[in-house]
Short mmCIF file of C-alpha atoms in Angstrom, two decimals:
data_model
loop_
_atom_site.label_atom_id
_atom_site.label_comp_id
_atom_site.label_asym_id
_atom_site.label_seq_id
_atom_site.Cartn_x
_atom_site.Cartn_y
_atom_site.Cartn_z
CA MET A 103 17.87 39.57 -25.68
CA LEU A 104 15.30 38.38 -22.86
CA THR A 105 15.33 34.39 -21.96
CA VAL A 106 11.98 32.93 -21.75
CA LEU A 107 12.04 29.03 -20.14
CA ILE A 108 8.99 27.02 -21.01
CA LEU A 109 8.59 23.92 -19.14
CA GLY A 110 6.61 22.47 -21.34
CA GLY A 111 4.59 19.12 -22.61
CA THR A 112 1.56 20.76 -23.02
CA GLY A 113 -0.61 22.46 -25.84
CA GLU A 114 -0.81 25.19 -24.09
CA ALA A 115 3.34 25.10 -23.59
CA ARG A 116 3.30 24.98 -27.22
CA ARG A 117 0.81 27.78 -28.37
CA LEU A 118 2.48 29.91 -25.67
CA ALA A 119 5.96 29.41 -27.50
CA ALA A 120 4.65 30.15 -31.01
CA ALA A 121 2.91 33.39 -29.37
CA LEU A 122 5.45 35.12 -27.81
CA PRO A 123 7.16 38.06 -29.95
CA PRO A 124 10.18 38.40 -32.21
CA GLY A 125 13.22 39.65 -30.28
CA LEU A 126 13.13 36.88 -27.24
CA ARG A 127 15.09 33.78 -26.40
CA VAL A 128 12.28 31.00 -25.95
CA VAL A 129 13.12 28.00 -24.81
CA THR A 130 11.29 25.09 -24.19
CA SER A 131 12.26 21.72 -21.95
CA LEU A 132 10.18 18.75 -22.66
CA ALA A 133 10.42 15.85 -19.66
CA GLY A 134 11.34 13.34 -22.61
CA ARG A 135 8.86 10.88 -21.02
CA VAL A 136 7.18 10.55 -24.31
CA THR A 137 9.43 8.94 -27.27
CA GLN A 138 7.79 11.45 -30.03
CA PRO A 139 6.68 14.48 -28.73
CA VAL A 140 5.22 17.48 -30.53
CA LEU A 141 7.82 19.75 -30.55
CA PRO A 142 7.37 23.39 -30.40
CA PRO A 143 9.09 26.15 -32.00
CA GLY A 144 12.16 27.73 -30.74
CA GLU A 145 14.71 26.14 -28.52
CA VAL A 146 13.81 23.15 -26.95
CA ARG A 147 15.70 20.76 -24.57
CA VAL A 148 14.90 17.16 -23.74
CA GLY A 149 15.50 15.56 -20.46
CA GLY A 150 15.36 16.22 -16.38
CA PHE A 151 17.92 19.09 -14.84
CA GLY A 152 18.62 17.49 -11.62
CA GLY A 153 16.20 18.33 -9.27
CA ALA A 154 15.46 21.83 -8.35
CA ALA A 155 19.38 22.39 -7.40
CA GLY A 156 20.05 21.99 -11.25
CA LEU A 157 16.94 23.35 -12.11
CA ALA A 158 18.82 26.37 -10.01
CA ALA A 159 21.87 25.88 -11.73
CA TYR A 160 20.31 26.03 -15.52
CA LEU A 161 18.55 28.94 -14.74
CA THR A 162 21.75 31.00 -13.33
CA ALA A 163 24.04 29.52 -16.17
CA GLU A 164 21.45 30.61 -19.20
CA ARG A 165 20.36 33.65 -17.54
CA VAL A 166 16.80 33.02 -17.35
CA ASP A 167 14.96 36.13 -16.94
CA ILE A 168 11.65 34.80 -16.13
CA VAL A 169 10.25 30.66 -16.08
CA VAL A 170 6.93 29.80 -17.23
CA ASP A 171 5.43 26.31 -15.25
CA ALA A 172 3.35 25.36 -18.24
CA THR A 173 3.97 21.52 -17.52
CA HIS A 174 1.06 18.89 -16.99
CA PRO A 175 -1.66 19.78 -14.15
CA PHE A 176 0.00 16.38 -12.40
CA ALA A 177 3.84 17.04 -12.84
CA ALA A 178 3.57 17.77 -9.15
CA ARG A 179 7.40 17.45 -8.84
CA MET A 180 8.51 19.52 -11.68
CA SER A 181 6.80 22.55 -10.69
CA GLY A 182 7.38 21.82 -7.17
CA ASN A 183 11.11 22.10 -8.82
CA ALA A 184 10.44 25.02 -10.37
CA ALA A 185 8.91 26.62 -7.47
CA GLU A 186 11.95 26.05 -5.31
CA ALA A 187 14.44 26.86 -8.06
CA ALA A 188 12.87 30.45 -8.83
CA ALA A 189 12.31 31.01 -5.10
CA THR A 190 16.57 30.15 -4.57
CA THR A 191 17.52 32.02 -8.11
CA GLY A 192 14.98 34.98 -7.67
CA VAL A 193 13.78 34.38 -10.66
CA PRO A 194 10.27 35.00 -11.81
CA LEU A 195 7.61 32.05 -11.93
CA LEU A 196 4.59 31.96 -13.82
CA VAL A 197 1.89 29.40 -13.59
CA LEU A 198 -0.02 28.26 -16.96
CA ARG A 199 -2.55 26.16 -16.12
CA ARG A 200 -5.29 24.98 -17.71
CA PRO A 201 -9.12 24.82 -15.96
CA GLY A 202 -10.00 21.60 -14.51
CA TRP A 203 -13.45 19.54 -15.88
CA THR A 204 -16.34 20.77 -14.14
CA GLU A 205 -19.43 18.09 -13.28
CA ARG A 206 -22.56 18.45 -15.21
CA PRO A 207 -26.23 17.06 -14.74
CA GLY A 208 -26.21 13.73 -16.30
CA ASP A 209 -22.50 13.03 -14.76
CA ARG A 210 -21.83 10.13 -12.15
CA TRP A 211 -18.45 11.54 -11.10
CA HIS A 212 -17.30 9.86 -7.70
CA ARG A 213 -13.41 12.09 -7.14
CA VAL A 214 -10.85 10.74 -5.14
CA PRO A 215 -8.02 12.11 -4.20
CA ASP A 216 -4.78 10.18 -5.91
CA LEU A 217 -4.64 7.13 -8.17
CA PRO A 218 -4.21 4.66 -4.90
CA ALA A 219 -7.41 5.74 -4.10
CA ALA A 220 -8.91 5.59 -7.73
CA ALA A 221 -7.83 1.50 -7.57
CA VAL A 222 -9.45 1.25 -4.37
CA ALA A 223 -12.64 2.66 -6.16
CA VAL A 224 -12.40 0.32 -9.17
CA ALA A 225 -11.87 -2.90 -7.26
CA GLY A 226 -15.07 -4.54 -7.60
CA ALA A 227 -15.69 -3.63 -11.46
CA ASP A 228 -15.49 -5.93 -14.06
CA ARG A 229 -14.45 -3.64 -17.61
CA VAL A 230 -12.76 -0.58 -17.04
CA PHE A 231 -11.37 2.24 -19.30
CA LEU A 232 -7.95 3.77 -17.84
CA THR A 233 -6.71 6.71 -19.04
CA THR A 234 -4.69 7.95 -16.58
CA GLY A 235 -1.19 7.52 -18.03
CA ARG A 236 1.33 4.99 -18.47
CA GLN A 237 2.95 5.86 -15.42
CA GLY A 238 0.79 5.27 -12.76
CA LEU A 239 -0.12 1.74 -13.90
CA SER A 240 1.27 0.36 -10.81
CA ALA A 241 -0.78 1.25 -8.46
CA PHE A 242 -3.97 -0.90 -10.30
CA ALA A 243 -1.32 -4.22 -10.86
CA HIS A 244 -2.41 -5.62 -7.39
CA LEU A 245 -6.39 -6.00 -8.73
CA THR A 246 -7.30 -9.47 -10.33
CA ARG A 247 -10.94 -8.99 -10.96
CA PRO A 248 -11.33 -6.34 -13.36
CA TRP A 249 -10.43 -6.08 -16.95
CA PHE A 250 -8.83 -2.70 -17.99
CA LEU A 251 -8.79 -1.09 -21.16
CA VAL A 252 -5.46 1.30 -20.97
CA ARG A 253 -4.92 4.21 -23.15
CA SER A 254 -1.84 5.82 -23.40
CA VAL A 255 0.66 7.33 -26.34
CA ASP A 256 3.03 5.19 -25.43
CA PRO A 257 3.51 1.24 -24.55
CA PRO A 258 3.11 1.04 -20.68
CA GLU A 259 5.89 -1.11 -18.60
CA PRO A 260 5.59 -3.50 -15.55
CA PRO A 261 4.03 -3.46 -13.33
CA THR A 262 0.76 -3.27 -14.81
CA PRO A 263 -3.00 -5.18 -14.20
CA PRO A 264 -2.48 -8.49 -14.91
CA ARG A 265 -5.79 -8.38 -17.00
CA MET A 266 -5.36 -5.54 -19.83
CA ALA A 267 -5.32 -4.73 -23.26
CA THR A 268 -3.32 -1.54 -24.19
CA LEU A 269 -4.69 0.83 -26.77
CA LEU A 270 -1.89 3.26 -28.24
CA ASP A 271 -3.15 6.62 -29.19
CA ARG A 272 -3.04 10.34 -28.62
CA GLY A 273 -6.19 13.03 -28.58
CA PRO A 274 -7.92 15.12 -29.68
CA PHE A 275 -10.56 12.69 -29.55
CA THR A 276 -14.46 13.01 -31.01
CA VAL A 277 -17.12 12.04 -28.61
CA ALA A 278 -18.69 9.60 -31.76
CA GLY A 279 -15.33 7.78 -31.51
CA GLU A 280 -15.34 7.78 -27.49
CA THR A 281 -18.77 6.33 -27.59
CA ALA A 282 -17.69 3.64 -29.96
CA LEU A 283 -15.34 2.73 -28.35
CA LEU A 284 -17.00 2.22 -24.66
CA ARG A 285 -19.58 0.36 -26.14
CA ASP A 286 -17.63 -1.77 -28.12
CA HIS A 287 -15.18 -2.85 -25.09
CA ALA A 288 -18.96 -2.77 -22.68
CA ILE A 289 -17.10 0.42 -20.25
CA GLU A 290 -18.40 -0.06 -17.14
CA VAL A 291 -16.23 2.58 -15.26
CA LEU A 292 -13.63 5.63 -16.30
CA VAL A 293 -10.77 5.74 -14.62
CA THR A 294 -9.42 9.51 -15.69
CA LYS A 295 -7.15 12.52 -14.05
CA ASP A 296 -8.63 15.97 -13.87
CA SER A 297 -6.13 17.43 -16.55
CA GLY A 298 -8.82 20.13 -17.82
CA GLY A 299 -8.75 21.27 -21.69
CA GLY A 300 -10.45 20.09 -24.89
CA MET A 301 -7.88 17.28 -25.99
CA THR A 302 -9.47 14.44 -24.32
CA VAL A 303 -13.13 15.99 -22.36
CA ALA A 304 -14.84 14.09 -25.06
CA LYS A 305 -14.74 10.71 -23.10
CA LEU A 306 -16.64 12.43 -20.23
CA THR A 307 -19.31 13.43 -22.49
CA ALA A 308 -19.38 9.87 -24.01
CA ALA A 309 -19.44 8.64 -20.45
CA ARG A 310 -22.24 11.11 -19.67
CA ASP A 311 -24.67 10.09 -22.11
CA LEU A 312 -23.86 6.25 -21.61
CA GLY A 313 -24.66 6.54 -17.93
CA LEU A 314 -21.24 5.50 -17.15
CA ARG A 315 -19.73 5.88 -13.68
CA VAL A 316 -16.57 8.08 -13.66
CA VAL A 317 -13.74 8.19 -11.23
CA MET A 318 -11.99 11.67 -11.27
CA VAL A 319 -8.51 11.90 -9.84
CA ASP A 320 -8.00 15.22 -8.35
CA ARG A 321 -4.89 17.55 -8.88
CA PRO A 322 -1.95 18.08 -6.50
CA PRO A 323 -1.83 21.16 -5.20
CA LEU A 324 -0.28 23.85 -6.53
CA PRO A 325 3.11 25.06 -4.83
CA PRO A 326 1.82 28.10 -2.27
CA GLY A 327 2.04 31.35 -3.68
CA ALA A 328 2.53 30.79 -7.58
CA VAL A 329 1.49 33.70 -9.52
CA THR A 330 -1.29 31.48 -11.76
CA VAL A 331 -2.43 32.02 -14.97
CA PRO A 332 -5.38 29.92 -16.75
CA THR A 333 -5.07 30.46 -20.45
CA VAL A 334 -2.50 31.05 -23.54
CA GLU A 335 -3.87 34.74 -23.92
CA ALA A 336 -3.50 35.46 -19.67
CA ALA A 337 0.34 34.16 -20.07
CA LEU A 338 0.96 36.28 -22.58
CA GLU A 339 -0.46 39.60 -21.08
CA HIS A 340 1.44 38.72 -17.79
CA LEU A 341 4.60 37.96 -19.48
CA LEU A 342 4.22 41.44 -21.76
CA GLY A 343 3.36 43.63 -18.91
CA ALA A 344 6.60 41.92 -16.85
CA GLY A 345 8.77 43.34 -19.57
CA ALA A 346 8.72 39.91 -22.27
CA ALA A 347 8.51 42.27 -25.21
#
């Protein structure tokens, strides 16, 4: 029986686990950063591996035949560990990464390379909608002028901005709902990561319709030489062609 390890936590990872044919051992690994994750079918393990060396040891011990990195586009550390572990063990690695968002007419995007640069970009704003996740709030903790509306799945932990309200929610979101949210809180600027996909894209449409500024954090680069596909269908085609059938 061939073993496929999916490094998950995304909708694409769950759909891939569900779509793989019977007769495979499919194991999905979750980082454990969300208290109540949406679980995929098949085997699930939760928690870190202990870096690239720990992941390499797991691949060997579990006789993994192929690794699919279907983590969030901003999970740079995990993607780097996966590439290193795959190179060390000789286990093939496939990266499933959804395309980023594309700027459209009417958008007022300002692209920045990382969260500290995003904090610089909104330092002079008054009311900011921050949708970059609870892990990166420390980059904004020193800002005293803006009031932040922070949306995350789980409650954020310090350090956080001194003037902040938290909205606990999970997508998908609608344009009507996002528009009402931006209006009700008198938001001036939206900060988001270029995560791509349809789960949270409605906020960009709402910001465009309202003429709001968007600070867009660019993705970290993928490990060099990674075999990358943009969709679950392309990942299935690659895996089936590689013999995972």
